[in-house]
Coordinates of C-alpha atoms and ligand atoms in Angstrom, one line a residue:
M1 CA -46.3 -30.9 65.9
F2 CA -49.5 -32.4 64.3
Q3 CA -48.5 -30.7 60.5
N4 CA -49.7 -32.6 58.1
H5 CA -48.6 -30.6 55.3
Q6 CA -45.0 -31.5 56.0
F7 CA -46.4 -34.7 54.1
I8 CA -47.4 -32.4 51.2
Q9 CA -46.2 -34.1 48.4
G10 CA -44.5 -34.0 45.7
I11 CA -46.9 -32.9 42.6
H12 CA -44.3 -33.9 40.3
F13 CA -43.8 -36.1 41.4
C14 CA -44.6 -39.2 43.3
H15 CA -47.3 -39.6 45.9
L16 CA -46.3 -41.6 48.6
Y17 CA -49.1 -40.3 50.8
A18 CA -51.4 -40.2 48.4
N19 CA -53.8 -41.6 49.9
M20 CA -53.1 -40.9 53.3
E21 CA -54.9 -42.7 55.4
I22 CA -57.8 -41.5 57.1
F23 CA -56.9 -42.7 60.5
M24 CA -53.5 -40.6 61.0
T25 CA -55.5 -37.5 59.4
L26 CA -58.7 -37.8 61.6
F27 CA -56.2 -37.5 65.0
G28 CA -54.6 -35.0 62.9
L29 CA -57.6 -32.6 62.7
L30 CA -57.0 -32.9 66.7
P31 CA -53.7 -31.9 67.6
L32 CA -54.7 -32.3 71.4
K33 CA -55.2 -35.9 71.4
F34 CA -51.9 -36.7 70.3
V35 CA -51.3 -38.5 74.1
L36 CA -54.2 -40.1 73.3
V37 CA -53.1 -41.7 70.2
S38 CA -49.6 -42.6 71.5
V39 CA -51.0 -44.7 74.5
F40 CA -53.7 -46.1 72.1
L41 CA -50.3 -47.2 69.7
S42 CA -48.4 -48.4 72.3
V43 CA -51.6 -50.7 73.4
L44 CA -51.8 -51.9 69.9
H45 CA -48.6 -52.6 69.2
A46 CA -48.5 -54.4 72.6
I47 CA -51.3 -56.7 71.6
L48 CA -50.0 -57.0 68.0
C49 CA -46.9 -58.2 69.2
K50 CA -48.4 -60.8 71.4
V51 CA -50.6 -62.1 68.5
C52 CA -47.8 -62.2 66.1
R53 CA -44.9 -62.5 68.3
A54 CA -42.6 -60.5 66.3
P55 CA -42.9 -58.2 63.6
K56 CA -43.1 -60.0 60.5
L57 CA -40.0 -58.6 58.3
T58 CA -41.3 -60.0 55.2
G59 CA -37.7 -59.8 54.1
H60 CA -37.3 -56.1 53.4
G61 CA -39.6 -53.3 54.7
P62 CA -40.9 -51.9 58.0
P63 CA -42.6 -54.3 60.7
T64 CA -45.7 -55.3 59.1
Y65 CA -48.6 -56.6 60.4
P66 CA -51.9 -58.1 59.6
I67 CA -54.3 -56.1 58.4
I68 CA -53.2 -52.8 59.5
G69 CA -49.7 -53.4 57.6
C70 CA -47.1 -51.2 58.6
L71 CA -49.2 -48.8 60.3
I72 CA -48.0 -47.9 63.3
S73 CA -44.1 -47.5 62.1
F74 CA -45.2 -45.3 59.1
Y75 CA -47.2 -43.0 61.7
K76 CA -44.6 -42.9 64.0
N77 CA -41.9 -42.1 61.4
R78 CA -44.4 -39.4 59.4
T79 CA -42.3 -36.7 59.8
R80 CA -39.1 -38.0 58.9
L81 CA -40.2 -40.7 56.4
L82 CA -37.3 -39.6 53.6
D83 CA -34.7 -40.8 55.8
W84 CA -36.7 -43.9 57.3
Y85 CA -37.0 -44.9 54.0
T86 CA -33.7 -44.6 53.5
E87 CA -32.5 -46.3 56.5
L88 CA -34.8 -49.3 55.6
L89 CA -33.3 -49.4 51.6
A90 CA -30.0 -49.7 53.6
E91 CA -30.8 -52.2 55.6
S92 CA -32.4 -54.3 52.6
A93 CA -30.1 -56.7 50.9
T94 CA -31.3 -55.6 47.3
N95 CA -32.2 -51.8 48.6
T96 CA -35.5 -52.2 47.5
I97 CA -38.4 -52.6 50.2
V98 CA -42.0 -53.6 50.2
V99 CA -44.5 -51.0 52.2
N100 CA -47.8 -52.4 52.8
R101 CA -50.2 -50.4 54.9
L102 CA -53.8 -50.2 55.6
G103 CA -55.6 -47.7 53.0
A104 CA -52.9 -47.2 50.9
R105 CA -51.6 -49.1 48.0
R106 CA -49.0 -51.9 48.1
T107 CA -45.9 -49.8 47.4
I108 CA -42.4 -51.2 46.3
V109 CA -39.7 -48.3 46.7
T110 CA -36.0 -49.1 45.6
A111 CA -32.8 -47.7 45.8
N112 CA -31.2 -50.4 43.5
S113 CA -29.9 -49.2 40.1
E114 CA -30.8 -52.6 37.8
N115 CA -34.5 -52.1 39.7
V116 CA -34.5 -48.6 38.5
K117 CA -33.2 -49.3 34.9
Y118 CA -35.9 -52.2 34.6
M119 CA -38.7 -50.1 35.5
L120 CA -37.5 -46.9 33.5
K121 CA -36.4 -48.7 30.5
T122 CA -36.2 -52.6 30.1
N123 CA -39.6 -52.5 30.7
F124 CA -41.1 -49.2 30.5
N125 CA -44.3 -49.8 28.8
N126 CA -45.4 -51.7 31.7
F127 CA -44.5 -48.7 34.1
P128 CA -46.7 -45.5 33.4
K129 CA -47.4 -43.0 35.7
G130 CA -51.0 -44.2 35.9
K131 CA -54.0 -42.9 36.9
P132 CA -53.6 -42.2 40.3
F133 CA -51.4 -39.6 39.4
T134 CA -52.4 -38.4 36.3
E135 CA -56.0 -37.6 37.6
I136 CA -54.7 -35.2 40.7
L137 CA -52.8 -33.2 38.1
G138 CA -55.2 -33.7 35.5
D139 CA -57.6 -30.4 36.0
F140 CA -54.6 -28.6 35.7
L141 CA -52.3 -29.8 33.4
G142 CA -54.8 -31.5 31.2
Y143 CA -53.3 -33.7 28.5
G144 CA -50.1 -31.9 28.4
I145 CA -46.9 -34.0 28.3
F146 CA -46.3 -34.2 31.8
N147 CA -49.4 -35.8 32.5
V148 CA -50.3 -38.5 30.3
D149 CA -49.0 -42.1 29.0
G150 CA -49.4 -43.7 26.1
E151 CA -49.5 -42.7 22.7
L152 CA -51.0 -39.1 24.1
W153 CA -47.2 -39.0 25.7
R154 CA -45.3 -40.5 22.7
M155 CA -46.8 -38.1 20.4
Q156 CA -46.1 -35.0 22.3
R157 CA -42.7 -36.2 23.4
K158 CA -41.6 -36.6 19.8
L159 CA -42.3 -33.2 19.1
A160 CA -41.1 -31.7 21.7
S161 CA -37.8 -33.4 22.0
H162 CA -37.6 -31.8 18.7
A163 CA -38.0 -28.4 19.8
F164 CA -35.7 -29.2 22.8
S165 CA -32.8 -30.3 21.0
T166 CA -31.7 -27.6 18.8
N167 CA -28.7 -25.3 18.7
S168 CA -31.0 -22.2 18.6
L169 CA -33.4 -23.1 21.9
R170 CA -29.6 -23.2 23.5
E171 CA -28.6 -20.0 22.2
L172 CA -32.1 -18.6 23.2
V173 CA -31.6 -20.1 26.7
I174 CA -28.3 -18.2 27.0
S175 CA -29.2 -14.8 26.0
K176 CA -32.4 -14.6 27.5
L177 CA -30.0 -15.8 30.7
E178 CA -27.7 -12.7 30.2
E179 CA -30.8 -10.7 30.1
E180 CA -32.1 -11.9 33.5
V181 CA -29.0 -12.0 35.0
E182 CA -27.0 -8.9 33.8
N183 CA -29.9 -6.6 34.1
Q184 CA -31.8 -7.9 36.7
L185 CA -30.3 -10.6 39.3
L186 CA -26.6 -9.0 39.6
P187 CA -27.8 -5.4 39.7
L188 CA -30.4 -6.5 42.7
L189 CA -27.4 -8.3 44.5
E190 CA -25.4 -5.7 44.3
S191 CA -28.0 -3.2 46.1
L192 CA -28.3 -5.7 49.0
A193 CA -24.7 -6.0 49.3
E194 CA -24.8 -2.5 49.7
A195 CA -27.5 -2.1 52.1
S196 CA -26.4 -5.2 53.9
E197 CA -30.1 -6.4 53.7
V198 CA -30.8 -10.1 54.4
V199 CA -32.7 -12.1 51.3
D200 CA -34.1 -15.4 50.7
L201 CA -32.0 -16.9 48.1
Q202 CA -33.9 -19.2 47.1
D203 CA -37.0 -17.4 46.5
L204 CA -34.8 -15.2 44.2
L205 CA -33.7 -17.9 42.4
R206 CA -37.0 -19.6 41.8
R207 CA -38.4 -15.8 40.3
L208 CA -35.6 -15.8 38.4
A209 CA -36.0 -19.4 36.7
F210 CA -39.9 -18.6 36.5
N211 CA -39.1 -15.8 34.6
L212 CA -36.7 -17.8 32.3
I213 CA -39.2 -20.8 31.5
C214 CA -41.8 -18.2 30.7
K215 CA -39.3 -16.6 28.3
V216 CA -38.2 -19.7 26.8
S217 CA -41.4 -21.6 26.6
L218 CA -43.9 -18.4 25.9
G219 CA -41.6 -15.8 24.6
V220 CA -43.3 -13.6 26.8
D221 CA -41.4 -11.1 29.2
S222 CA -44.3 -10.1 31.7
C223 CA -42.4 -11.6 34.7
Y224 CA -40.3 -9.5 36.9
L225 CA -37.2 -10.1 39.6
D226 CA -37.8 -7.1 41.2
R227 CA -39.3 -7.7 44.8
S228 CA -41.5 -4.7 45.0
L229 CA -43.3 -5.5 42.6
P230 CA -46.0 -8.3 43.1
V231 CA -45.2 -11.7 41.9
S232 CA -47.1 -11.9 38.0
P233 CA -50.3 -13.1 38.1
L234 CA -49.5 -15.9 35.9
G235 CA -46.8 -16.7 38.4
K236 CA -49.3 -16.2 41.3
A237 CA -52.2 -18.1 39.5
F238 CA -49.6 -21.2 38.8
D239 CA -48.2 -21.2 42.7
M240 CA -52.3 -21.4 43.5
A241 CA -53.2 -23.8 41.0
S242 CA -49.7 -26.6 42.0
E243 CA -50.1 -25.5 45.8
I244 CA -53.9 -27.2 45.6
C245 CA -53.2 -29.8 43.4
A246 CA -50.2 -30.6 46.6
K247 CA -52.7 -31.1 48.8
R248 CA -54.8 -33.2 47.1
G249 CA -52.5 -35.6 46.9
A250 CA -52.2 -35.6 50.7
A251 CA -55.8 -35.5 51.4
P252 CA -57.2 -38.0 53.9
L253 CA -59.4 -39.3 51.4
F254 CA -59.4 -39.0 47.4
L255 CA -63.6 -38.4 48.1
V256 CA -63.2 -35.5 50.0
W257 CA -61.5 -33.5 47.2
K258 CA -63.7 -35.2 44.8
V259 CA -66.9 -34.2 46.7
K260 CA -65.9 -30.3 47.0
K261 CA -65.1 -30.3 42.7
W262 CA -68.4 -31.9 42.3
L263 CA -69.8 -29.0 44.4
G264 CA -67.8 -26.5 43.6
V265 CA -66.4 -25.1 46.8
G266 CA -63.4 -24.6 48.5
S267 CA -60.4 -25.1 47.4
E268 CA -61.7 -26.5 44.4
K269 CA -63.4 -23.4 43.3
R270 CA -59.9 -21.5 43.8
L271 CA -58.2 -24.0 41.9
K272 CA -60.9 -23.9 39.4
D273 CA -60.5 -20.0 39.3
A274 CA -56.4 -20.6 39.2
V275 CA -56.1 -22.9 36.1
E276 CA -58.8 -20.7 34.5
E277 CA -56.8 -17.6 34.8
V278 CA -53.4 -19.9 33.9
R279 CA -55.6 -20.9 30.6
A280 CA -56.8 -18.1 29.7
Y281 CA -53.5 -16.3 29.8
V282 CA -51.4 -18.8 27.8
E283 CA -54.1 -19.1 25.4
E284 CA -54.3 -15.6 24.3
I285 CA -50.4 -16.2 23.7
V286 CA -51.1 -18.6 21.8
R287 CA -53.2 -16.9 19.4
D288 CA -50.9 -13.7 19.1
K289 CA -48.4 -15.4 18.4
K290 CA -50.2 -17.6 15.8
K291 CA -51.8 -14.6 14.3
K292 CA -48.4 -13.1 14.0
I293 CA -46.9 -16.4 12.3
D294 CA -49.4 -16.1 10.2
E295 CA -49.5 -12.8 9.0
V296 CA -45.3 -12.5 8.9
G297 CA -44.6 -16.3 7.6
E298 CA -42.2 -18.4 9.8
N299 CA -39.5 -17.8 11.6
C300 CA -41.3 -15.4 14.1
G301 CA -39.4 -16.8 17.1
E302 CA -37.0 -18.9 18.3
D303 CA -39.5 -20.2 21.8
L304 CA -40.9 -23.4 22.3
L305 CA -44.0 -21.8 21.7
S306 CA -43.7 -21.0 18.5
R307 CA -41.9 -24.0 17.1
L308 CA -45.5 -25.9 18.2
I309 CA -47.3 -23.6 16.3
L310 CA -45.2 -24.4 13.7
A311 CA -45.8 -28.2 13.8
G312 CA -49.5 -27.3 13.3
H313 CA -51.4 -28.5 16.6
D314 CA -54.3 -26.7 18.0
V315 CA -54.7 -24.2 20.7
V316 CA -55.8 -26.2 23.2
V317 CA -53.0 -28.7 22.6
I318 CA -50.4 -26.3 22.4
R319 CA -51.6 -24.8 25.5
D320 CA -51.7 -27.7 27.9
M321 CA -47.8 -28.3 26.4
A322 CA -46.8 -25.1 27.3
I323 CA -48.3 -25.4 30.7
S324 CA -46.7 -28.9 31.4
F325 CA -43.5 -26.9 30.4
I326 CA -43.7 -24.5 33.3
M327 CA -44.4 -26.5 35.7
A328 CA -41.7 -28.9 35.1
G329 CA -38.9 -26.0 34.7
R330 CA -40.3 -23.8 37.2
D331 CA -39.0 -25.0 40.6
T332 CA -36.3 -27.7 40.3
T333 CA -33.1 -25.5 39.3
S334 CA -33.7 -22.8 42.3
A335 CA -33.7 -25.9 44.9
A336 CA -30.5 -27.2 43.4
M337 CA -28.8 -23.8 43.3
T338 CA -30.1 -23.0 46.7
W339 CA -28.7 -25.9 47.7
L340 CA -24.9 -25.7 46.6
F341 CA -25.2 -22.2 47.7
W342 CA -25.8 -23.3 51.3
L343 CA -23.2 -26.3 50.9
L344 CA -20.3 -24.2 49.3
S345 CA -20.6 -21.7 52.3
C346 CA -19.9 -25.0 54.5
H347 CA -17.0 -25.5 52.3
P348 CA -14.6 -22.7 51.8
V349 CA -11.9 -25.0 50.4
I350 CA -14.1 -26.2 47.5
E351 CA -15.6 -22.5 47.3
Q352 CA -12.1 -21.5 46.4
E353 CA -11.3 -24.0 43.6
L354 CA -14.5 -23.2 42.2
L355 CA -13.9 -19.5 42.1
K356 CA -10.8 -20.2 40.3
E357 CA -12.2 -22.2 37.6
I358 CA -14.6 -19.6 37.0
K359 CA -12.0 -17.3 37.2
N360 CA -10.1 -19.1 34.6
M361 CA -12.4 -19.0 32.2
E362 CA -11.0 -17.7 29.0
E363 CA -13.5 -15.0 27.9
S364 CA -15.2 -13.2 31.1
L365 CA -18.6 -13.5 28.8
L366 CA -20.4 -16.5 29.6
D367 CA -21.6 -18.5 26.2
Y368 CA -22.2 -22.1 25.8
E369 CA -18.8 -23.5 25.1
S370 CA -17.0 -21.1 28.2
L371 CA -19.7 -23.3 30.4
K372 CA -18.8 -26.4 29.1
G373 CA -15.8 -26.1 30.2
L374 CA -16.6 -25.5 33.7
K375 CA -16.2 -29.1 35.0
L376 CA -16.2 -28.5 38.9
L377 CA -19.4 -26.2 38.6
K378 CA -20.9 -29.7 36.9
A379 CA -19.7 -31.6 39.4
S380 CA -20.3 -29.9 42.4
L381 CA -23.9 -29.3 41.1
C382 CA -24.3 -33.2 40.7
E383 CA -23.0 -33.9 44.0
S384 CA -25.9 -30.9 45.4
M385 CA -28.7 -32.8 43.4
R386 CA -27.0 -36.1 44.6
L387 CA -27.7 -35.2 48.1
Y388 CA -30.6 -33.0 47.9
P389 CA -32.4 -34.0 44.6
P390 CA -35.1 -31.3 43.7
V391 CA -37.2 -34.6 42.9
A392 CA -36.8 -36.5 45.9
W393 CA -39.0 -39.6 44.9
D394 CA -41.2 -40.2 41.7
S395 CA -43.9 -43.0 41.1
K396 CA -44.9 -45.6 38.4
H397 CA -48.6 -47.6 38.7
A398 CA -47.8 -51.3 37.4
M399 CA -50.2 -52.5 34.4
V400 CA -49.6 -56.1 34.9
D401 CA -47.8 -58.1 37.1
D402 CA -44.3 -58.7 36.9
M403 CA -41.0 -59.2 38.6
L404 CA -38.2 -57.0 39.1
P405 CA -34.7 -58.0 38.4
D406 CA -34.1 -58.8 42.2
G407 CA -36.7 -60.7 42.6
T408 CA -39.5 -58.4 44.2
L409 CA -43.0 -59.4 42.7
V410 CA -45.2 -56.8 41.4
Q411 CA -48.6 -57.0 41.2
A412 CA -50.7 -54.9 38.7
G413 CA -51.8 -51.9 40.1
D414 CA -48.8 -51.8 42.5
R415 CA -47.1 -48.3 43.2
V416 CA -43.5 -48.7 42.0
T417 CA -41.1 -45.7 43.5
Y418 CA -37.6 -44.9 42.2
F419 CA -36.3 -42.8 45.5
P420 CA -33.5 -40.7 44.1
Y421 CA -32.7 -39.1 47.9
G422 CA -32.1 -42.8 49.2
M423 CA -30.1 -43.8 46.2
G424 CA -27.7 -40.8 46.8
R425 CA -27.5 -41.9 50.6
M426 CA -26.6 -45.7 49.4
E427 CA -23.5 -46.9 50.7
A428 CA -23.4 -49.7 48.0
L429 CA -23.8 -47.1 45.7
W430 CA -21.5 -44.0 46.5
G431 CA -19.3 -45.6 49.2
R432 CA -18.6 -45.4 52.9
D433 CA -18.3 -41.4 52.6
W434 CA -21.4 -40.9 50.9
Y435 CA -22.6 -38.4 53.6
E436 CA -19.7 -36.2 52.2
F437 CA -20.2 -33.2 49.8
R438 CA -17.2 -34.3 47.8
P439 CA -17.3 -33.0 44.1
S440 CA -14.1 -35.0 43.2
R441 CA -16.1 -37.9 43.4
W442 CA -17.4 -37.3 39.9
F443 CA -14.1 -37.1 38.2
I444 CA -12.1 -39.9 36.6
E445 CA -8.9 -39.0 38.2
P446 CA -8.5 -38.2 42.2
S447 CA -7.2 -35.1 41.7
Y448 CA -9.3 -33.2 39.7
Q449 CA -7.6 -29.9 38.5
G450 CA -8.1 -30.2 34.7
G451 CA -9.2 -34.0 34.5
S452 CA -12.5 -35.1 33.1
L453 CA -15.6 -36.3 34.5
K454 CA -16.9 -39.8 34.7
K455 CA -20.0 -41.1 32.8
V456 CA -22.0 -42.0 36.0
C457 CA -24.7 -44.5 35.3
P458 CA -28.0 -42.7 34.8
Y459 CA -29.8 -45.3 36.6
K460 CA -27.5 -45.3 39.5
F461 CA -28.3 -41.1 39.7
P462 CA -31.6 -40.7 38.2
V463 CA -32.3 -37.4 39.3
F464 CA -33.7 -36.2 36.0
Q465 CA -35.1 -39.9 35.8
A466 CA -33.7 -41.9 33.1
G467 CA -34.5 -43.5 29.9
P468 CA -37.1 -42.6 27.1
R469 CA -39.1 -40.6 29.4
V470 CA -35.8 -38.8 31.0
C471 CA -36.4 -34.9 31.5
L472 CA -36.4 -32.7 28.6
G473 CA -35.1 -29.8 30.2
K474 CA -31.8 -31.3 31.3
E475 CA -29.7 -29.8 29.2
M476 CA -31.4 -26.6 29.7
A477 CA -31.5 -26.9 33.4
F478 CA -27.5 -27.2 33.3
I479 CA -26.7 -24.2 31.3
Q480 CA -29.0 -22.3 33.6
M481 CA -27.4 -23.1 36.9
K482 CA -24.3 -23.2 35.6
Y483 CA -24.7 -19.4 34.2
V484 CA -26.0 -18.3 37.5
V485 CA -23.7 -20.0 40.2
A486 CA -20.7 -18.8 38.0
S487 CA -22.1 -15.1 37.5
V488 CA -23.3 -14.9 41.4
L489 CA -19.8 -16.4 42.6
R490 CA -17.5 -14.3 40.5
Q491 CA -19.0 -11.2 42.1
F492 CA -20.4 -12.0 45.5
K493 CA -20.4 -13.8 48.6
I494 CA -23.4 -15.7 49.7
K495 CA -23.3 -15.9 53.5
P496 CA -26.0 -17.6 55.2
V497 CA -27.8 -16.2 58.1
G498 CA -28.9 -18.3 60.9
P499 CA -27.1 -21.4 62.6
E500 CA -29.9 -23.8 62.1
K501 CA -28.8 -26.7 59.5
P502 CA -31.9 -26.4 56.4
V503 CA -34.9 -28.8 56.2
F504 CA -34.9 -30.7 53.1
V505 CA -39.1 -30.7 52.4
P506 CA -40.4 -32.8 49.4
L507 CA -43.1 -30.2 48.7
L508 CA -44.1 -30.0 45.1
T509 CA -40.7 -30.4 44.4
A510 CA -38.3 -30.7 47.2
H511 CA -36.8 -27.2 48.4
M512 CA -35.3 -26.0 51.3
A513 CA -37.7 -25.2 54.3
G514 CA -38.6 -21.7 54.8
G515 CA -35.9 -20.7 52.0
L516 CA -32.3 -19.2 52.6
K517 CA -31.6 -16.7 54.2
V518 CA -28.5 -14.9 53.6
V519 CA -26.5 -11.6 53.2
I520 CA -24.7 -11.0 50.2
Q521 CA -20.8 -9.4 50.3
K522 CA -19.0 -8.0 47.2
R523 CA -16.2 -10.1 46.5
D524 CA -12.7 -8.1 46.7
H525 CA -11.6 -7.9 43.1
S526 CA -7.6 -7.3 43.7
R527 CA -7.7 -11.0 45.0
Ligands
HEM1 C1 -32.5 -29.5 38.1 C2 -33.2 -29.3 37.1 C3 -34.4 -30.4 36.8 C4 -34.4 -31.7 37.6 C5 -34.0 -32.0 38.8 C6 -35.7 -32.2 36.5 C7 -35.9 -33.6 37.2 C8 -37.3 -34.3 36.0 C9 -37.9 -35.5 36.4 C10 -37.8 -36.4 37.4 C11 -38.7 -35.8 35.6 C12 -39.8 -36.6 35.6 C13 -41.0 -36.4 36.3 C14 -42.1 -37.5 36.6 O1 -41.9 -38.0 35.4 O2 -43.0 -37.3 37.1 C15 -38.5 -34.5 34.6 C16 -39.5 -34.4 33.9 C17 -39.7 -33.3 33.0 N1 -38.9 -32.1 32.7 FE1 -37.3 -31.8 34.1 N2 -36.1 -31.4 35.8 C18 -35.0 -30.3 35.8 C19 -35.5 -29.1 35.3 C20 -36.4 -29.0 33.5 C21 -36.2 -27.9 33.0 C22 -35.6 -26.5 33.8 C23 -37.4 -28.3 32.0 C24 -38.0 -27.0 30.9 C25 -38.7 -27.1 30.5 C26 -37.7 -29.4 32.4 C27 -38.8 -30.1 31.7 C28 -38.9 -31.5 31.8 C29 -40.3 -32.1 31.0 C30 -40.9 -31.0 29.9 C31 -40.6 -33.2 31.7 C32 -41.8 -34.4 31.2 C33 -41.3 -35.2 30.3 C34 -41.8 -36.2 29.9 O3 -42.8 -36.6 30.2 O4 -41.4 -37.2 28.8 N3 -37.2 -30.1 33.4 N4 -37.8 -33.8 34.9
NAG2 C1 -39.2 -45.7 62.7 O1 -39.8 -46.9 62.2 C2 -38.9 -48.0 62.9 C3 -39.2 -49.4 62.3 O2 -38.9 -49.6 60.8 C4 -39.3 -48.0 64.2 O3 -38.4 -49.1 64.7 C5 -38.8 -46.7 64.9 O4 -39.4 -46.8 66.2 C6 -39.6 -45.8 64.1 N1 -39.2 -44.1 64.2 C7 -39.5 -44.0 65.3 C8 -38.9 -42.1 65.5 O5 -40.6 -43.8 66.1

């Protein structure tokens, strides 16, 4: 009941609870006092209602009182924050709310695409990630692209966008995918189908994504999908480090982790060890590769690392960039695919249409061109991410006072959060049937067989962020997701076991709580 860890917040990504109040967590540590807390809150609520007559709604936002802000409703809604914010946003005339509560920074949450465009593009320079964010991940990500602002970011972005946008990278991604999928994933699914064994599909897809990102960014093959083998040491250290950073974000008091860090004890000690392990591992790869490149000359590999080395940066800079790539590219695609497989199991008609599209492909081989033709699959992936965005929310911190296009005042230091999860659920953006999984909404024509996809405004659908800092791996992500989903669907039927509706948790990146347990069946090829 008091599992505060449902709260553990998106590393990647924003920290709405970054300074979770002392108050809540103090009680959270004493689960038996639940009743007392409720009584206390009810009394407090009654008194405050008397004193202030009615909750002051300050235009848009939760009921807010002097001094404590919206602490009471925040506390009451703590296990359903995503949906609570979504409801509040839908009620607000401009789909924007201001959340003020004791112990936390003033936070503006918006699902208004004009506001989103303003913060992510028009006035980009006033909305960096900011220290409250970068501090939490800094010990792990160092000065890697993912965790810096300003000049440091601009310089790496230029270098990295160049590396990400080449044809040869695309080819590398597809050839590594082929290895992973044909040699590992499909044989594994085959044996699981034969044994009618239950497996966590989300876990399999996570491992696959991790392997792929290691191959593409580092050029190493040391990670395995085989479940009988332990997760690679790199994978393990990575999991450990990101989990602890996430917990930092959810800590009751910044001071607690800072003191632990200063003393070098507990989770901070484990973080330090894990980070050292990741860094040592990556550094060694960088050094080896550098040596090889020096010996053999250029053209030593197509992976991102070789490109960064050839651009002449020093080992530490390259190491941190590579760690940022792995961090950014490892859990997102698996979450999106997992939700899609689940949604398809609830929508057999769409699954059949998708299967038709996949089987109609000219070649049986999946190359870049044939993947491009899979429009219904792309629409289905977008639709899955609209409802279950891998990055549910993401925050920036205002440098100076500002005003959003809808008139919301921003004060220097405010947290400003754009909220893809809420945006995917706004009637104003997607119409009255927003709750339906309906890939056809991504097509220009109502009947989508052979039709073309709409160009949807990236500020209306910012699941990859948008503007100058848009996700660098967007294209790679779509290639990967299309390749994997098409290969799996073509041969197998995925049947979730267990009746319950899965729960969406915005941990690190958002994912399905407890994974997706499925049985796998081989499709009948005679049909
Ligand atoms: C469905 C899959 C994915 C989604 C939804 C996604 C989403 C995002 C989002 C929302 C951001 C902005 C985060 C922030 O600024 O706090 C981001 C940044 C980034 N993503 Fe992705 N991502 C995905 C896959 C990937 C992949 C496969 C890679 C490959 C390496 C990647 C690389 C990056 C990088 C390097 C950044 C940082 C860009 C910068 O700060 O300039 N992403 N992504
Ligand atoms: C959530 O907050 C709203 C105010 O925005 C409040 O009316 C409601 O009772 C809270 N929900 C729960 C489940 O307590």
